[in-house]
Coordinates of C-alpha atoms and ligand atoms in Angstrom, one line a residue:
Chain Q
X1 CA -42.7 -28.8 82.6
X2 CA -43.2 -26.6 79.5
X3 CA -41.3 -27.9 76.5
X4 CA -38.4 -25.6 75.9
X5 CA -37.4 -24.4 72.4
X6 CA -33.9 -25.5 71.0
X7 CA -31.6 -22.5 69.6
X8 CA -28.7 -24.8 69.3
X9 CA -28.7 -28.3 68.3
X10 CA -25.5 -30.6 68.0
X11 CA -25.9 -33.9 66.4
X12 CA -23.2 -36.7 66.4
X13 CA -20.5 -34.2 66.1
X14 CA -17.1 -35.6 65.4
X15 CA -14.0 -33.9 65.2
X16 CA -10.5 -35.5 64.5
X17 CA -7.3 -33.8 64.6
X18 CA -5.4 -36.2 62.0
X19 CA -5.5 -39.6 63.9
X20 CA -6.6 -38.1 67.4
X21 CA -10.4 -38.1 67.8
X22 CA -11.0 -34.9 70.2
X23 CA -14.9 -35.3 70.0
X24 CA -16.5 -38.4 69.6
X25 CA -20.3 -38.2 68.8
X26 CA -21.4 -35.4 70.7
X27 CA -25.3 -34.7 71.0
X28 CA -27.0 -31.9 72.9
X29 CA -29.4 -29.2 72.5
X30 CA -29.1 -25.5 74.1
X31 CA -32.6 -24.1 75.1
X32 CA -33.4 -20.5 74.0
X33 CA -32.6 -18.0 76.9
X34 CA -30.8 -20.6 79.3
X35 CA -27.3 -20.8 80.6
X36 CA -25.7 -23.8 79.5
X37 CA -22.6 -25.2 80.8
X38 CA -19.9 -27.3 79.4
X39 CA -17.8 -29.0 82.1
X40 CA -14.9 -31.4 82.0
X41 CA -11.4 -31.9 82.5
X42 CA -8.4 -30.3 80.4
X43 CA -8.4 -31.7 76.7
X44 CA -12.0 -33.2 77.1
X45 CA -12.9 -31.3 73.9
X46 CA -15.0 -28.0 75.1
X47 CA -12.9 -25.4 73.3
X48 CA -13.2 -27.4 70.3
X49 CA -16.8 -28.0 70.4
X50 CA -17.4 -24.4 71.2
X51 CA -15.4 -23.3 68.0
X52 CA -17.1 -25.7 65.6
X53 CA -20.6 -24.2 66.7
X54 CA -19.1 -20.8 66.4
X55 CA -18.0 -21.7 62.5
X56 CA -14.3 -21.0 63.5
X57 CA -13.2 -24.6 62.9
X58 CA -14.3 -27.4 60.8
X59 CA -15.8 -30.3 61.8
X60 CA -15.1 -33.9 60.5
X61 CA -18.9 -35.1 60.7
X62 CA -22.2 -34.5 62.4
X63 CA -24.8 -31.7 62.1
X64 CA -25.1 -28.4 64.0
X65 CA -28.0 -26.0 63.8
X66 CA -27.9 -22.5 65.2
X67 CA -31.1 -20.7 65.6
X68 CA -32.2 -22.5 62.1
X69 CA -28.8 -21.9 60.3
X70 CA -26.5 -24.5 59.7
X71 CA -22.9 -24.2 60.2
X72 CA -22.2 -25.9 57.0
X73 CA -24.6 -23.7 54.8
X74 CA -25.1 -20.3 56.7
X75 CA -21.6 -19.7 58.9
X76 CA -22.5 -15.9 58.1
X77 CA -25.7 -15.6 59.3
X78 CA -24.6 -17.4 62.3
X79 CA -21.7 -15.3 62.8
X80 CA -24.1 -12.2 62.8
X81 CA -26.4 -13.4 65.8
X82 CA -23.5 -14.8 68.1
X83 CA -21.0 -13.1 70.4
X84 CA -17.6 -15.0 70.7
X85 CA -15.4 -15.1 73.8
X86 CA -12.3 -17.2 72.8
X87 CA -10.2 -18.9 75.5
X88 CA -7.4 -17.7 73.8
X89 CA -7.4 -14.4 71.4
X90 CA -5.7 -11.2 70.7
X91 CA -6.9 -7.7 69.9
X92 CA -5.1 -5.4 67.0
X93 CA -1.9 -3.9 68.4
X94 CA -1.3 -0.3 69.3
X95 CA -5.2 0.6 69.9
X96 CA -6.8 2.0 73.1
X97 CA -10.0 0.2 74.2
X98 CA -12.4 2.7 72.8
X99 CA -10.7 2.1 69.2
X100 CA -10.9 -1.5 69.6
X101 CA -14.6 -1.5 70.2
X102 CA -15.0 1.0 67.2
X103 CA -13.1 -1.3 65.2
X104 CA -15.4 -4.4 66.4
X105 CA -18.6 -2.1 65.8
X106 CA -17.3 -1.8 62.1
X107 CA -16.8 -5.5 61.7
X108 CA -19.9 -6.4 63.0
X109 CA -22.0 -3.4 61.4
X110 CA -23.3 -2.6 64.9
X111 CA -24.1 0.8 66.1
X112 CA -22.6 1.2 69.7
X113 CA -21.5 3.9 72.2
X114 CA -17.9 2.5 73.3
X115 CA -18.0 3.9 76.5
X116 CA -21.1 2.2 77.4
X117 CA -20.0 -1.1 76.5
X118 CA -17.0 -0.5 78.8
X119 CA -19.3 0.5 81.4
X120 CA -21.0 -2.8 81.3
X121 CA -17.8 -4.6 82.3
X122 CA -16.7 -1.6 84.5
X123 CA -13.7 -0.5 82.4
X124 CA -14.5 3.1 81.9
X125 CA -11.4 4.1 83.9
X126 CA -9.3 2.1 81.4
X127 CA -11.0 3.7 77.9
X128 CA -7.5 5.0 76.9
X129 CA -5.2 2.1 77.9
X130 CA -4.0 -0.3 75.5
X131 CA -5.4 -4.1 75.5
X132 CA -1.7 -5.3 76.4
X133 CA -1.7 -2.7 79.5
X134 CA -4.8 -4.5 81.0
X135 CA -4.6 -7.1 84.0
X136 CA -5.7 -10.6 83.2
X137 CA -8.9 -10.0 84.6
X138 CA -9.4 -6.8 82.7
X139 CA -8.6 -8.6 79.8
X140 CA -11.4 -11.3 80.3
X141 CA -13.8 -8.2 81.0
X142 CA -13.0 -6.6 77.7
X143 CA -13.2 -9.7 76.1
X144 CA -16.9 -10.1 77.1
X145 CA -17.6 -6.5 76.3
X146 CA -16.6 -7.3 72.7
X147 CA -19.2 -10.3 72.8
X148 CA -22.2 -7.9 73.2
X149 CA -21.4 -5.1 70.4
X150 CA -23.8 -6.8 68.0
X151 CA -26.4 -7.6 70.4
X152 CA -26.3 -11.4 69.8
X153 CA -28.9 -13.9 70.5
X154 CA -26.2 -16.2 72.0
X155 CA -22.8 -15.4 73.6
X156 CA -20.2 -18.2 74.0
X157 CA -17.9 -17.8 76.9
X158 CA -14.9 -20.2 77.1
X159 CA -13.6 -20.0 80.6
X160 CA -14.5 -16.3 81.2
X161 CA -13.8 -16.4 84.8
X162 CA -10.3 -18.1 84.6
X163 CA -7.9 -15.8 86.5
X164 CA -10.2 -13.6 88.1
X165 CA -10.3 -12.5 91.6
X166 CA -13.4 -13.6 93.7
X167 CA -14.9 -10.2 93.4
X168 CA -14.5 -9.9 89.7
X169 CA -16.0 -13.4 89.4
X170 CA -19.1 -12.6 91.5
X171 CA -19.5 -9.5 89.5
X172 CA -19.1 -11.5 86.1
X173 CA -21.9 -13.7 87.5
X174 CA -24.2 -10.8 87.7
X175 CA -23.2 -9.5 84.6
X176 CA -23.9 -12.9 82.7
X177 CA -27.1 -13.2 84.7
X178 CA -28.2 -9.7 83.4
X179 CA -27.3 -10.5 79.8
X180 CA -29.3 -13.7 80.1
X181 CA -32.3 -11.7 81.6
X182 CA -32.1 -9.5 78.7
X183 CA -33.1 -12.3 76.6
X184 CA -29.7 -13.6 75.4
X185 CA -29.0 -17.4 75.5
X186 CA -25.4 -18.1 77.2
X187 CA -23.1 -21.0 76.8
X188 CA -20.1 -21.1 79.1
X189 CA -17.3 -23.4 79.9
X190 CA -15.8 -23.3 83.4
X191 CA -13.7 -25.6 85.6
X192 CA -15.4 -23.8 88.7
X193 CA -18.1 -26.2 90.2
X194 CA -19.4 -23.4 92.3
X195 CA -19.7 -21.3 89.3
X196 CA -21.5 -23.9 87.5
X197 CA -23.8 -24.6 90.3
X198 CA -24.6 -21.2 90.9
X199 CA -24.9 -19.9 87.4
X200 CA -26.0 -22.9 85.0
X201 CA -29.6 -23.7 84.2
X202 CA -28.2 -26.8 82.9
X203 CA -24.9 -28.5 82.6
X204 CA -23.2 -31.0 80.4
X205 CA -20.1 -33.1 81.6
X206 CA -17.9 -33.8 78.7
X207 CA -15.0 -36.3 79.0
X208 CA -12.4 -37.7 76.4
X209 CA -15.1 -36.0 73.7
X210 CA -18.2 -37.7 74.8
X211 CA -21.0 -36.6 77.0
X212 CA -21.4 -38.8 80.2
X213 CA -24.0 -36.5 82.1
X214 CA -26.4 -33.7 80.9
X215 CA -29.0 -32.2 83.3
X216 CA -29.5 -29.3 85.8
X217 CA -27.0 -29.1 88.6
X218 CA -29.8 -29.7 91.3
X219 CA -30.9 -33.1 89.5
X220 CA -27.3 -34.1 89.3
X221 CA -26.5 -33.3 92.9
X222 CA -29.8 -35.0 94.0
X223 CA -28.9 -38.2 91.9
X224 CA -25.3 -38.4 93.4
X225 CA -27.0 -38.0 97.2
X226 CA -29.6 -40.5 96.4
X227 CA -27.0 -43.0 95.5
X228 CA -25.4 -42.9 99.0
X229 CA -22.7 -40.4 98.6
X230 CA -21.5 -38.4 101.4
X231 CA -19.0 -35.6 101.7
X232 CA -15.9 -36.6 103.9
X233 CA -15.8 -33.8 105.9
X234 CA -18.7 -31.8 107.5
X235 CA -18.9 -28.5 105.8
X236 CA -18.6 -25.4 107.8
X237 CA -21.3 -22.5 107.6
X238 CA -18.8 -20.5 105.5
X239 CA -15.6 -21.3 103.4
X240 CA -12.6 -19.1 102.6
X241 CA -14.0 -17.5 99.8
X242 CA -16.4 -16.1 102.1
X243 CA -13.8 -14.9 104.3
X244 CA -12.0 -13.3 101.2
X245 CA -15.0 -11.3 100.3
X246 CA -15.8 -10.3 103.6
X247 CA -12.3 -9.0 104.3
X248 CA -12.0 -7.3 100.7
X249 CA -15.5 -6.2 100.1
X250 CA -17.8 -6.8 97.0
X251 CA -16.4 -4.0 94.8
X252 CA -15.0 -4.7 91.3
X253 CA -10.9 -4.2 91.5
X254 CA -9.2 -2.0 88.9
Chain Z
X1 CA -31.9 -6.4 61.2
X2 CA -30.0 -4.0 59.0
X3 CA -28.2 -5.6 56.0
X4 CA -24.5 -6.2 56.8
X5 CA -22.1 -3.9 54.9
X6 CA -18.7 -5.1 53.8
X7 CA -17.7 -1.5 52.9
X8 CA -18.1 -0.4 56.8
X9 CA -16.4 -3.2 57.9
X10 CA -13.3 -2.6 55.4
X11 CA -13.4 1.2 56.3
X12 CA -13.1 0.2 60.0
X13 CA -10.3 -2.1 59.5
X14 CA -8.5 0.5 57.4
X15 CA -8.9 3.1 60.3
X16 CA -7.7 0.8 62.8
X17 CA -4.5 -0.4 60.8
X18 CA -3.8 3.2 59.8
X19 CA -3.8 4.4 63.6
X20 CA -1.8 1.4 64.7
X21 CA 0.8 1.8 61.8
X22 CA 1.0 5.7 62.9
X23 CA 1.6 4.4 66.2
X24 CA 4.6 2.0 65.3
X25 CA 8.0 3.5 65.6
X26 CA 9.6 0.9 63.3
X27 CA 7.1 1.9 60.4
X28 CA 7.8 5.8 60.8
X29 CA 11.5 5.0 60.9
X30 CA 11.5 3.1 57.7
X31 CA 9.4 5.0 55.8
X32 CA 10.5 8.5 56.4
X33 CA 13.7 8.8 58.3
X34 CA 15.8 6.3 56.4
X35 CA 15.0 8.1 52.9
X36 CA 15.2 11.7 54.7
X37 CA 18.5 10.6 55.9
X38 CA 20.0 9.3 52.7
X39 CA 18.3 12.8 50.9
X40 CA 20.2 14.7 53.3
X41 CA 23.4 13.4 53.0
X42 CA 23.4 13.2 49.2
X43 CA 21.7 16.5 49.2
X44 CA 24.6 18.3 51.1
X45 CA 27.1 16.2 49.5
X46 CA 26.4 17.2 45.9
X47 CA 27.5 15.7 42.8
X48 CA 30.9 14.0 43.5
X49 CA 33.9 13.1 41.3
X50 CA 35.6 15.6 39.0
X51 CA 35.9 13.3 36.1
X52 CA 34.5 15.2 33.0
X53 CA 32.5 13.6 30.5
X54 CA 32.7 14.9 26.9
X55 CA 30.6 14.1 24.1
X56 CA 32.4 14.1 20.6
X57 CA 29.6 15.7 18.2
X58 CA 28.8 12.8 15.6
X59 CA 30.5 13.6 12.4
X60 CA 33.7 15.2 14.0
X61 CA 37.2 14.6 12.8
X62 CA 38.9 12.1 15.0
X63 CA 42.1 11.9 14.3
X64 CA 43.5 15.5 15.3
X65 CA 45.7 16.4 18.2
X66 CA 43.1 18.0 20.3
X67 CA 40.8 15.1 20.9
X68 CA 44.2 13.0 21.6
X69 CA 45.4 15.4 24.2
X70 CA 42.3 15.6 25.9
X71 CA 42.3 11.9 26.2
X72 CA 45.6 11.8 27.8
X73 CA 44.7 14.4 30.6
X74 CA 43.1 11.5 32.5
X75 CA 40.5 13.7 33.8
X76 CA 38.5 13.8 30.6
X77 CA 36.2 10.8 29.4
X78 CA 35.4 11.0 25.8
X79 CA 32.0 9.7 24.9
X80 CA 32.0 8.3 21.3
X81 CA 29.2 6.8 19.0
X82 CA 26.0 8.2 20.1
X83 CA 23.5 9.8 18.1
X84 CA 22.6 13.6 18.6
X85 CA 19.2 12.9 20.2
X86 CA 21.3 10.4 22.9
X87 CA 23.8 13.1 23.6
X88 CA 20.9 15.6 24.1
X89 CA 19.4 13.5 26.8
X90 CA 22.9 13.1 28.5
X91 CA 23.7 16.7 28.4
X92 CA 20.3 17.6 30.0
X93 CA 21.0 14.9 32.9
X94 CA 24.4 16.1 33.4
X95 CA 25.9 12.8 32.1
X96 CA 27.7 14.4 29.6
X97 CA 29.2 17.8 30.7
X98 CA 30.2 19.2 27.2
X99 CA 30.2 18.4 23.7
X100 CA 33.1 19.0 21.3
X101 CA 33.4 19.3 17.7
X102 CA 36.8 19.5 15.7
X103 CA 36.8 20.1 12.1
X104 CA 39.9 21.1 9.8
X105 CA 39.2 24.7 8.5
X106 CA 38.7 25.1 4.9
X107 CA 41.9 25.6 3.2
X108 CA 44.0 25.3 6.3
X109 CA 45.9 22.6 7.9
X110 CA 44.8 24.1 11.3
X111 CA 41.8 22.9 13.2
X112 CA 38.6 24.7 14.4
X113 CA 37.4 23.5 17.9
X114 CA 33.9 24.2 18.8
X115 CA 33.0 23.4 22.4
X116 CA 29.3 23.5 23.8
X117 CA 29.0 23.7 27.4
X118 CA 25.9 23.3 29.3
X119 CA 24.1 25.3 32.1
X120 CA 23.6 21.8 34.1
X121 CA 27.5 21.3 34.3
X122 CA 29.0 24.7 35.0
X123 CA 31.6 23.9 37.2
X124 CA 32.8 20.7 35.0
X125 CA 32.5 23.1 31.8
X126 CA 34.8 25.5 33.7
X127 CA 37.4 23.0 34.4
X128 CA 36.9 21.7 30.7
X129 CA 37.6 25.6 29.6
X130 CA 40.7 25.8 31.2
X131 CA 42.2 22.6 30.0
X132 CA 41.2 23.9 26.5
X133 CA 43.0 27.0 27.0
X134 CA 46.3 25.2 28.3
X135 CA 46.1 23.3 25.0
X136 CA 45.4 26.3 23.0
X137 CA 48.6 27.9 24.3
X138 CA 50.6 24.5 24.2
X139 CA 53.7 24.7 22.0
X140 CA 53.3 21.5 20.3
X141 CA 49.6 22.1 19.4
X142 CA 49.6 25.8 18.8
X143 CA 50.4 25.6 15.1
X144 CA 47.5 23.3 14.5
X145 CA 44.6 24.9 16.2
X146 CA 43.2 28.0 14.6
X147 CA 40.4 28.7 16.8
X148 CA 38.3 27.8 19.9
X149 CA 34.5 28.5 19.3
X150 CA 32.6 28.4 22.8
X151 CA 29.2 28.3 23.3
X152 CA 26.8 27.4 26.5
X153 CA 23.4 25.9 25.9
X154 CA 20.9 26.2 28.8
X155 CA 19.6 23.0 29.9
X156 CA 17.3 22.1 33.1
X157 CA 19.9 21.5 35.7
X158 CA 19.7 17.9 36.8
X159 CA 21.0 18.1 40.4
X160 CA 21.9 15.1 42.5
X161 CA 18.6 15.5 44.4
X162 CA 16.6 14.7 41.1
X163 CA 18.8 11.5 40.9
X164 CA 18.7 10.5 44.7
X165 CA 15.3 11.6 45.7
X166 CA 13.1 9.1 43.4
X167 CA 15.6 6.3 44.3
X168 CA 14.7 7.0 47.9
X169 CA 11.3 7.2 47.4
X170 CA 11.3 3.9 45.8
X171 CA 13.2 2.1 48.4
X172 CA 10.8 3.6 51.1
X173 CA 7.8 2.2 49.2
X174 CA 9.5 -0.9 48.9
X175 CA 10.3 -1.2 52.9
X176 CA 7.2 -0.2 53.6
X177 CA 5.3 -2.5 51.3
X178 CA 7.5 -5.5 52.2
X179 CA 8.3 -5.3 56.0
X180 CA 4.9 -3.6 57.1
X181 CA 2.8 -6.3 55.4
X182 CA 4.8 -9.0 56.2
X183 CA 4.9 -8.3 60.0
X184 CA 1.3 -7.3 60.4
X185 CA 0.1 -10.4 58.8
X186 CA 2.3 -12.7 60.6
X187 CA 1.5 -10.8 63.8
X188 CA -2.2 -10.6 63.4
X189 CA -2.0 -14.4 62.8
X190 CA 0.2 -15.4 65.6
X191 CA -1.6 -13.3 68.3
X192 CA -4.9 -14.8 67.2
X193 CA -6.3 -11.3 66.1
X194 CA -7.2 -12.6 63.0
X195 CA -9.3 -15.6 64.7
X196 CA -11.0 -13.1 66.6
X197 CA -11.9 -11.5 63.4
X198 CA -13.2 -14.6 61.9
X199 CA -15.8 -15.0 64.9
X200 CA -17.4 -11.7 63.4
X201 CA -19.1 -11.6 60.0
X202 CA -16.4 -9.8 58.2
X203 CA -15.0 -11.2 54.8
X204 CA -11.3 -12.3 54.1
X205 CA -11.3 -9.6 51.3
X206 CA -12.4 -7.0 53.8
X207 CA -9.5 -7.7 56.1
X208 CA -6.9 -7.8 53.0
X209 CA -8.2 -4.7 51.3
X210 CA -8.6 -2.7 54.7
X211 CA -5.0 -3.4 55.5
X212 CA -4.0 -2.5 52.0
X213 CA -5.8 0.6 52.2
X214 CA -4.2 1.8 55.6
X215 CA -0.7 0.7 54.1
X216 CA -1.0 2.6 50.9
X217 CA -2.5 5.5 52.5
X218 CA 0.6 5.7 55.1
X219 CA 2.8 5.0 52.1
X220 CA 1.6 8.0 50.0
X221 CA 1.7 10.4 53.2
X222 CA 5.5 9.3 53.5
X223 CA 5.9 9.9 49.8
X224 CA 4.5 13.2 49.8
X225 CA 6.5 14.2 52.7
X226 CA 9.9 13.2 51.0
X227 CA 8.7 14.9 47.8
X228 CA 7.9 18.0 49.7
X229 CA 11.0 18.3 51.6
X230 CA 12.9 17.4 48.5
X231 CA 11.5 20.3 46.7
X232 CA 11.5 22.9 49.0
X233 CA 14.7 22.3 51.1
X234 CA 17.0 20.7 48.4
X235 CA 15.3 22.0 45.1
X236 CA 13.8 18.6 43.7
X237 CA 12.8 19.4 40.2
X238 CA 8.9 18.7 39.9
X239 CA 8.6 20.1 35.9
X240 CA 4.9 20.5 36.1
X241 CA 4.2 20.9 39.9
X242 CA 1.2 19.5 41.4
X243 CA 0.4 17.6 38.2
X244 CA 3.8 16.0 38.2
X245 CA 3.4 15.1 42.3
X246 CA 0.3 13.8 41.5
X247 CA 1.7 11.3 38.6
X248 CA 4.4 10.4 41.3
X249 CA 1.8 9.6 43.9
X250 CA -0.1 7.0 41.3
X251 CA 3.2 5.3 40.6
X252 CA 4.1 5.2 44.1
X253 CA 0.7 3.5 44.7
X254 CA 1.2 1.1 41.9
X255 CA 4.7 0.6 43.5
X256 CA 3.4 -0.1 47.1
X257 CA 0.7 -2.4 45.8
X258 CA 3.2 -4.6 43.9
X259 CA 5.7 -4.7 46.9
X260 CA 2.9 -5.6 49.2
X261 CA 2.6 -8.7 47.5
X262 CA 6.2 -9.7 48.6
X263 CA 5.0 -9.0 52.1
X264 CA 1.9 -11.2 51.8
X265 CA 4.3 -14.1 50.6
X266 CA 6.8 -13.6 53.4
X267 CA 4.0 -13.4 56.0
X268 CA 3.1 -16.9 54.7
X269 CA 6.4 -18.4 54.5
X270 CA 8.1 -17.1 57.8
X271 CA 7.5 -19.2 61.0
X272 CA 8.0 -16.4 63.5
X273 CA 8.4 -12.8 63.6
X274 CA 12.3 -13.2 63.9
X275 CA 12.3 -14.7 60.7
X276 CA 10.6 -11.7 59.0
X277 CA 13.6 -9.6 58.6
X278 CA 15.9 -12.2 57.2
X279 CA 13.8 -12.9 54.4
X280 CA 12.4 -9.4 53.8
X281 CA 16.2 -8.2 53.5
X282 CA 16.6 -11.0 50.6
X283 CA 13.8 -9.2 48.7
X284 CA 14.6 -5.7 49.6
X285 CA 18.6 -5.5 49.9
X286 CA 19.6 -6.6 46.1
X287 CA 16.9 -4.0 44.8
X288 CA 18.3 -1.0 47.3
X289 CA 21.7 -1.9 45.9
X290 CA 21.2 -2.9 42.3
X291 CA 17.7 -0.9 41.2
X292 CA 19.6 2.4 40.7
X293 CA 18.6 3.6 44.0
X294 CA 22.0 5.5 44.7
X295 CA 24.0 5.2 41.2
X296 CA 22.8 4.8 37.6
X297 CA 22.4 1.4 36.6
X298 CA 24.6 2.2 33.7
X299 CA 27.6 2.8 36.1
X300 CA 27.2 -0.9 37.0
X301 CA 29.5 -3.7 35.3
X302 CA 27.7 -5.2 32.2
X303 CA 27.4 -8.6 33.7
X304 CA 25.4 -6.7 36.4
X305 CA 23.0 -4.9 34.2
X306 CA 20.8 -7.6 33.2
X307 CA 19.9 -8.4 37.0
X308 CA 19.3 -4.8 37.6
X309 CA 17.0 -4.6 34.7
X310 CA 15.2 -7.7 36.0
X311 CA 14.2 -5.9 39.4
X312 CA 10.7 -4.0 39.8
X313 CA 12.2 -1.2 41.8
X314 CA 14.4 -0.6 38.7
X315 CA 11.2 0.2 36.7
X316 CA 9.7 1.8 39.6
X317 CA 12.7 4.4 40.2
X318 CA 13.2 4.7 36.4
X319 CA 9.4 5.8 35.9
X320 CA 9.6 8.4 38.6
X321 CA 12.5 10.1 37.5
X322 CA 11.3 10.6 34.1
X323 CA 8.0 11.7 35.2
X324 CA 9.5 14.1 37.8
X325 CA 12.5 15.5 36.0
X326 CA 11.7 14.9 32.2
X327 CA 8.1 16.0 32.8
X328 CA 7.0 12.7 31.0
X329 CA 3.2 11.7 31.6
X330 CA 1.9 8.4 32.9
X331 CA 1.5 7.3 29.4
X332 CA 5.1 8.0 28.3
X333 CA 6.6 5.4 31.0
X334 CA 3.9 2.8 29.9
X335 CA 6.6 0.5 29.6
X336 CA 7.9 0.8 33.3
X337 CA 4.5 0.3 34.3
X338 CA 3.7 -2.6 32.4
X339 CA 7.0 -4.4 33.8
X340 CA 5.9 -3.5 37.2
X341 CA 2.2 -4.8 36.6
X342 CA 3.8 -8.1 34.9
X343 CA 5.7 -8.3 38.4
X344 CA 2.7 -7.6 40.4
X345 CA 0.7 -10.6 38.6
X346 CA 3.6 -12.9 39.2
X347 CA 3.9 -12.0 42.9
X348 CA 0.2 -12.2 43.7
X349 CA -0.1 -15.5 42.0
X350 CA 2.7 -16.9 44.5
X351 CA 1.1 -14.7 47.4
X352 CA -2.3 -16.6 46.8
X353 CA -1.0 -19.8 47.1
X354 CA 1.5 -19.3 50.1
X355 CA -0.6 -17.0 52.2
X356 CA -2.0 -18.6 55.5
X357 CA -4.8 -17.1 57.6
X358 CA -4.3 -19.6 60.6
Ligands
ATP401 N1 -5.2 -27.6 66.7 C1 -5.1 -28.6 67.1 N2 -4.4 -29.6 66.6 C2 -4.5 -31.0 67.2 N3 -5.0 -31.1 68.2 C3 -5.8 -30.2 68.9 C4 -5.9 -29.0 68.5 N4 -6.5 -28.4 69.3 C5 -7.1 -29.2 70.1 N5 -6.5 -30.4 70.2 C6 -6.6 -31.5 70.9 O1 -8.0 -31.8 71.1 C7 -8.4 -31.9 72.6 C8 -9.3 -31.3 72.9 O2 -8.8 -29.8 73.1 P1 -10.0 -28.5 73.8 O3 -9.0 -27.6 73.4 O4 -11.0 -28.8 72.9 O5 -10.0 -29.2 75.1 P2 -10.8 -28.2 76.3 O6 -11.6 -29.3 76.8 O7 -11.2 -26.8 75.9 O8 -9.6 -28.1 77.3 P3 -9.3 -27.0 78.5 O9 -10.0 -27.1 79.9 O10 -7.9 -27.3 78.7 O11 -9.6 -25.7 77.7 C9 -7.0 -31.7 73.5 O12 -6.4 -33.0 73.5 C10 -6.1 -31.1 72.4 O13 -4.7 -31.6 72.5
MG402 MG1 -10.7 -25.1 76.4

């Protein structure tokens, strides 16, 4: 197997909130041009880890290098080459989507055509709508559009598909795959294991601030199967989601 | 990769913020509607009260029956012990409606009464004239008054609007600066808009300056609107025309920058949006009432005046009136500007300490 180049290196990352240790000595690498998944239960420390890499939170200790830049010394340079979708974020009030994208273009110092950005996430019909007036899924899609403005080397997506309908979720997978195929590295968190299995090249399982497993989805599944694991119930050839998609079509919804 | 430009980022923010302000009803109401309503009310109300202020010319005889009788009418307030220069100012502003000078005629027991009316107080001058005429024909006084000489000097008329408009303008700047800034920064922080900004390479200073530019731009458009409506519909005096307007806008800029400092402090102190109005009112209300917005500070009881003279809006109002009506340049109001700057330094020193980004 070819040796892959790490674009993000996290070493012994520790984050304490007062007495509470949210992240306890995480170490992992994200390779260039892969889709890397951070999985784990609520409160495991996924968002905390991402936001420290994104230079939005201070770490307690450890070392993080993003594309050769250290989060301690070069946060400004890091911000220029990453795109960030936050699990919780707001957008400037009273502006429509086009105006918001113009604002972000200015903040990133990028030249973009707002309408083209909206087309990427199928929101061109909502160009004149306010962010507040979007549905949950549309909000997610708009957030993703804002991560692409500066043509980043790496994008971070914190639960981008939470709250999306099956069509939107699948279409978003396609979008994320396209983004990766265009040369961007993707770091994503999700609670949907089917999504991680389909999308991610490698996944890390985080629990209580520690990595308990890190490998490709295939290897992780094989390992479990080899250990003698069997599903309780025989799987049918289709599941309810397939029924949903079959009944409602593959198109994006408004 | 092209070099990152802080200026581009700042301009983008200013533009976004300006659009947002223009679409926010409360900003427009506070900055424009309120002041215009007060200007309308006072513009149509005109100068109230029929008390007539009559100045006694320095050097006038005091122990004569004429002045005694004037005092007794109850309608006339005698203003004494001021210098000629002070009286000239008061006359011009219409704070003194006429001057009276009583002298014993040479080689005679009778008095000569010299009255000067002003064009600024024609109505009140008319009333005084009839009061004096009555006195002249009064049986008891008749023998002692030899003559009444009357003159009218023309001064620039100081209309109610000339007093009210600068006060309303000052208050408009105060509310935009304080409420607007406090609300915006608190809500940007709480709705995590600022957090998303921090994920971009934008500098904190760009965020503050961009917001500031938008707020100042909006305040100045509001100010210009108020001044023009005042001038063309209510005859607000602009002594040197456009030049005066420019000076007023420069003062307005200084004022709104200082007042925004209060807003930054409040956005840091307030825990939620509902706490913004009460805290803001603590800052704006006393200034609204005590800074000579509606009444001249001189009309306040003496114990209150030092408080008035401590407030920044007092100096902005004062400077505005001097520039607009007396035609002073900015250098002539350097004292007022200096006090505002001192306030600014103090406020921003506190703001830097209590302002919160997240
Ligand atoms: N600002 C904070 N102050 C104190 N504790 C915090 C803060 N942010 C997160 N925590 C705690 O740190 C732990 C990890 O939180 P984090 O948001 O990273 O979890 P997560 O893995 O993203 O969870 P989820 O799947 O629910 O998004 C949680 O126990 C949380 O309560
Ligand atoms: Mg999370």
